[in-house]
Amino acid sequence: MALEKKVEVDKVELVGDYSIQVRTATKVMDGGSQIGSTSYHRHVVHPSSNWENEDAKVKKIADALFDADCKEAYFVSQNGYPSGEPSDAKWTEAQLKKYLSVNSVAWTEEHTKAQLLTKAKAKFGE
């Protein structure tokens, strides 16, 4: 009989709001019977991940869960400010300060939200 390596996704778990944990099992088969033990590998898929090459089950789950709103909420949770161009309606003062700090733009506590927004837009436009 020929030995065969069988790799399959055997467990998919949702962890928190932004993580799909995928467990892959690898088995060595001899004539349809497993020989040796099963080895496992885990990886996580997030809204910012490319899941195009994932198992079909994982792709379906990611496509269903990770819509535009979820991707934006994940971006904010990771960066502390929204994606895209800074705007008055969408960004808080704290988010503007975080954006400026991350991008090494000087600001002080005396700056108003409007002044912070002007600095952020200038940096974004570079």
mmCIF file of C-alpha atoms in Angstrom:
data_model
loop_
_atom_site.group_PDB
_atom_site.id
_atom_site.type_symbol
_atom_site.label_atom_id
_atom_site.label_comp_id
_atom_site.label_asym_id
_atom_site.label_seq_id
_atom_site.Cartn_x
_atom_site.Cartn_y
_atom_site.Cartn_z
ATOM 1 C CA MET A 1 0.000 0.000 0.000
ATOM 2 C CA ALA A 2 1.037 3.581 -0.590
ATOM 3 C CA LEU A 3 1.317 6.082 2.194
ATOM 4 C CA GLU A 4 -0.889 9.139 1.901
ATOM 5 C CA LYS A 5 -0.719 12.441 3.757
ATOM 6 C CA LYS A 6 -4.216 13.717 4.545
ATOM 7 C CA VAL A 7 -4.599 17.374 5.587
ATOM 8 C CA GLU A 8 -8.021 18.729 6.504
ATOM 9 C CA VAL A 9 -9.605 21.570 8.423
ATOM 10 C CA ASP A 10 -11.181 19.778 11.340
ATOM 11 C CA LYS A 11 -12.218 22.663 13.582
ATOM 12 C CA VAL A 12 -13.335 26.249 12.992
ATOM 13 C CA GLU A 13 -14.022 28.464 16.013
ATOM 14 C CA LEU A 14 -15.172 32.049 16.365
ATOM 15 C CA VAL A 15 -13.090 33.795 19.021
ATOM 16 C CA GLY A 16 -14.206 37.253 20.105
ATOM 17 C CA ASP A 17 -15.597 39.680 17.559
ATOM 18 C CA TYR A 18 -12.801 39.593 15.011
ATOM 19 C CA SER A 19 -11.149 36.168 14.945
ATOM 20 C CA ILE A 20 -11.826 32.903 13.183
ATOM 21 C CA GLN A 21 -9.500 30.260 14.598
ATOM 22 C CA VAL A 22 -8.814 27.413 12.161
ATOM 23 C CA ARG A 23 -7.366 24.058 13.181
ATOM 24 C CA THR A 24 -5.850 21.824 10.526
ATOM 25 C CA ALA A 25 -5.264 18.123 11.193
ATOM 26 C CA THR A 26 -2.553 16.184 9.369
ATOM 27 C CA LYS A 27 -2.759 12.386 9.287
ATOM 28 C CA VAL A 28 -0.622 9.743 7.598
ATOM 29 C CA MET A 29 -2.792 7.065 6.048
ATOM 30 C CA ASP A 30 -1.827 3.564 4.869
ATOM 31 C CA GLY A 31 -4.535 1.879 2.860
ATOM 32 C CA GLY A 32 -7.270 3.923 4.492
ATOM 33 C CA SER A 33 -6.017 3.335 8.045
ATOM 34 C CA GLN A 34 -4.266 6.015 10.035
ATOM 35 C CA ILE A 35 -0.763 5.246 11.183
ATOM 36 C CA GLY A 36 0.875 7.309 13.878
ATOM 37 C CA SER A 37 -0.684 10.258 15.619
ATOM 38 C CA THR A 38 -2.485 13.281 14.248
ATOM 39 C CA SER A 39 -0.597 16.563 14.196
ATOM 40 C CA TYR A 40 -2.404 19.876 14.477
ATOM 41 C CA HIS A 41 -1.751 23.399 13.309
ATOM 42 C CA ARG A 42 -3.794 26.491 14.193
ATOM 43 C CA HIS A 43 -3.995 29.873 12.542
ATOM 44 C CA VAL A 44 -6.291 32.850 12.865
ATOM 45 C CA VAL A 45 -8.177 34.747 10.183
ATOM 46 C CA HIS A 46 -9.028 38.401 10.945
ATOM 47 C CA PRO A 47 -11.088 40.946 8.982
ATOM 48 C CA SER A 48 -7.836 42.351 7.559
ATOM 49 C CA SER A 49 -6.621 38.899 6.420
ATOM 50 C CA ASN A 50 -6.720 37.591 2.879
ATOM 51 C CA TRP A 51 -8.871 34.465 3.159
ATOM 52 C CA GLU A 52 -9.001 33.745 -0.583
ATOM 53 C CA ASN A 53 -6.865 30.591 -0.202
ATOM 54 C CA GLU A 54 -8.613 29.291 2.909
ATOM 55 C CA ASP A 55 -10.735 26.152 3.097
ATOM 56 C CA ALA A 56 -14.232 26.598 1.603
ATOM 57 C CA LYS A 57 -15.869 26.456 5.067
ATOM 58 C CA VAL A 58 -13.581 29.170 6.385
ATOM 59 C CA LYS A 59 -14.172 31.352 3.311
ATOM 60 C CA LYS A 60 -17.950 31.120 3.751
ATOM 61 C CA ILE A 61 -17.741 32.086 7.417
ATOM 62 C CA ALA A 62 -15.317 34.961 6.771
ATOM 63 C CA ASP A 63 -17.419 36.283 3.882
ATOM 64 C CA ALA A 64 -20.524 36.231 6.085
ATOM 65 C CA LEU A 65 -18.939 37.790 9.187
ATOM 66 C CA PHE A 66 -16.390 40.241 7.866
ATOM 67 C CA ASP A 67 -18.517 42.832 6.085
ATOM 68 C CA ALA A 68 -17.426 46.460 5.598
ATOM 69 C CA ASP A 69 -18.688 47.543 9.046
ATOM 70 C CA CYS A 70 -16.813 44.699 10.763
ATOM 71 C CA LYS A 71 -13.611 45.489 8.841
ATOM 72 C CA GLU A 72 -13.855 49.146 9.884
ATOM 73 C CA ALA A 73 -14.539 48.274 13.533
ATOM 74 C CA TYR A 74 -11.529 45.934 13.491
ATOM 75 C CA PHE A 75 -9.354 48.678 11.966
ATOM 76 C CA VAL A 76 -10.409 51.092 14.724
ATOM 77 C CA SER A 77 -9.762 48.467 17.411
ATOM 78 C CA GLN A 78 -6.245 47.893 16.081
ATOM 79 C CA ASN A 79 -5.261 51.487 15.293
ATOM 80 C CA GLY A 80 -7.290 53.705 17.606
ATOM 81 C CA TYR A 81 -8.726 55.776 14.741
ATOM 82 C CA PRO A 82 -10.904 55.165 11.636
ATOM 83 C CA SER A 83 -9.551 54.306 8.206
ATOM 84 C CA GLY A 84 -9.467 56.798 5.375
ATOM 85 C CA GLU A 85 -9.228 60.566 5.378
ATOM 86 C CA PRO A 86 -9.726 62.314 8.724
ATOM 87 C CA SER A 87 -13.106 64.039 8.961
ATOM 88 C CA ASP A 88 -14.965 66.096 11.527
ATOM 89 C CA ALA A 89 -18.089 63.944 11.547
ATOM 90 C CA LYS A 90 -16.376 60.546 11.745
ATOM 91 C CA TRP A 91 -13.365 61.180 14.001
ATOM 92 C CA THR A 92 -13.255 62.076 17.692
ATOM 93 C CA GLU A 93 -10.656 64.386 19.185
ATOM 94 C CA ALA A 94 -8.949 61.403 20.844
ATOM 95 C CA GLN A 95 -8.768 59.584 17.509
ATOM 96 C CA LEU A 96 -7.227 62.628 15.827
ATOM 97 C CA LYS A 97 -4.595 62.844 18.572
ATOM 98 C CA LYS A 98 -3.795 59.142 18.156
ATOM 99 C CA TYR A 99 -3.513 59.521 14.356
ATOM 100 C CA LEU A 100 -1.198 62.515 14.687
ATOM 101 C CA SER A 101 0.978 60.787 17.281
ATOM 102 C CA VAL A 102 1.310 57.612 15.206
ATOM 103 C CA ASN A 103 2.292 59.709 12.196
ATOM 104 C CA SER A 104 4.816 61.814 14.171
ATOM 105 C CA VAL A 105 2.895 65.066 13.818
ATOM 106 C CA ALA A 106 3.374 67.442 16.750
ATOM 107 C CA TRP A 107 0.314 68.665 18.656
ATOM 108 C CA THR A 108 -0.427 69.995 22.120
ATOM 109 C CA GLU A 109 -3.347 69.746 24.503
ATOM 110 C CA GLU A 110 -4.164 73.376 23.670
ATOM 111 C CA HIS A 111 -5.030 72.458 20.069
ATOM 112 C CA THR A 112 -8.757 72.445 19.325
ATOM 113 C CA LYS A 113 -10.406 69.586 17.459
ATOM 114 C CA ALA A 114 -10.541 71.816 14.350
ATOM 115 C CA GLN A 115 -6.792 72.473 14.562
ATOM 116 C CA LEU A 116 -6.073 68.790 15.071
ATOM 117 C CA LEU A 117 -8.257 67.964 12.073
ATOM 118 C CA THR A 118 -6.382 70.470 9.892
ATOM 119 C CA LYS A 119 -3.059 68.878 10.861
ATOM 120 C CA ALA A 120 -4.419 65.371 10.272
ATOM 121 C CA LYS A 121 -5.814 66.260 6.835
ATOM 122 C CA ALA A 122 -2.491 67.819 5.863
ATOM 123 C CA LYS A 123 -0.647 64.652 6.883
ATOM 124 C CA PHE A 124 -3.185 62.416 5.117
ATOM 125 C CA GLY A 125 -2.800 64.425 1.907
ATOM 126 C CA GLU A 126 0.983 63.987 1.753
#
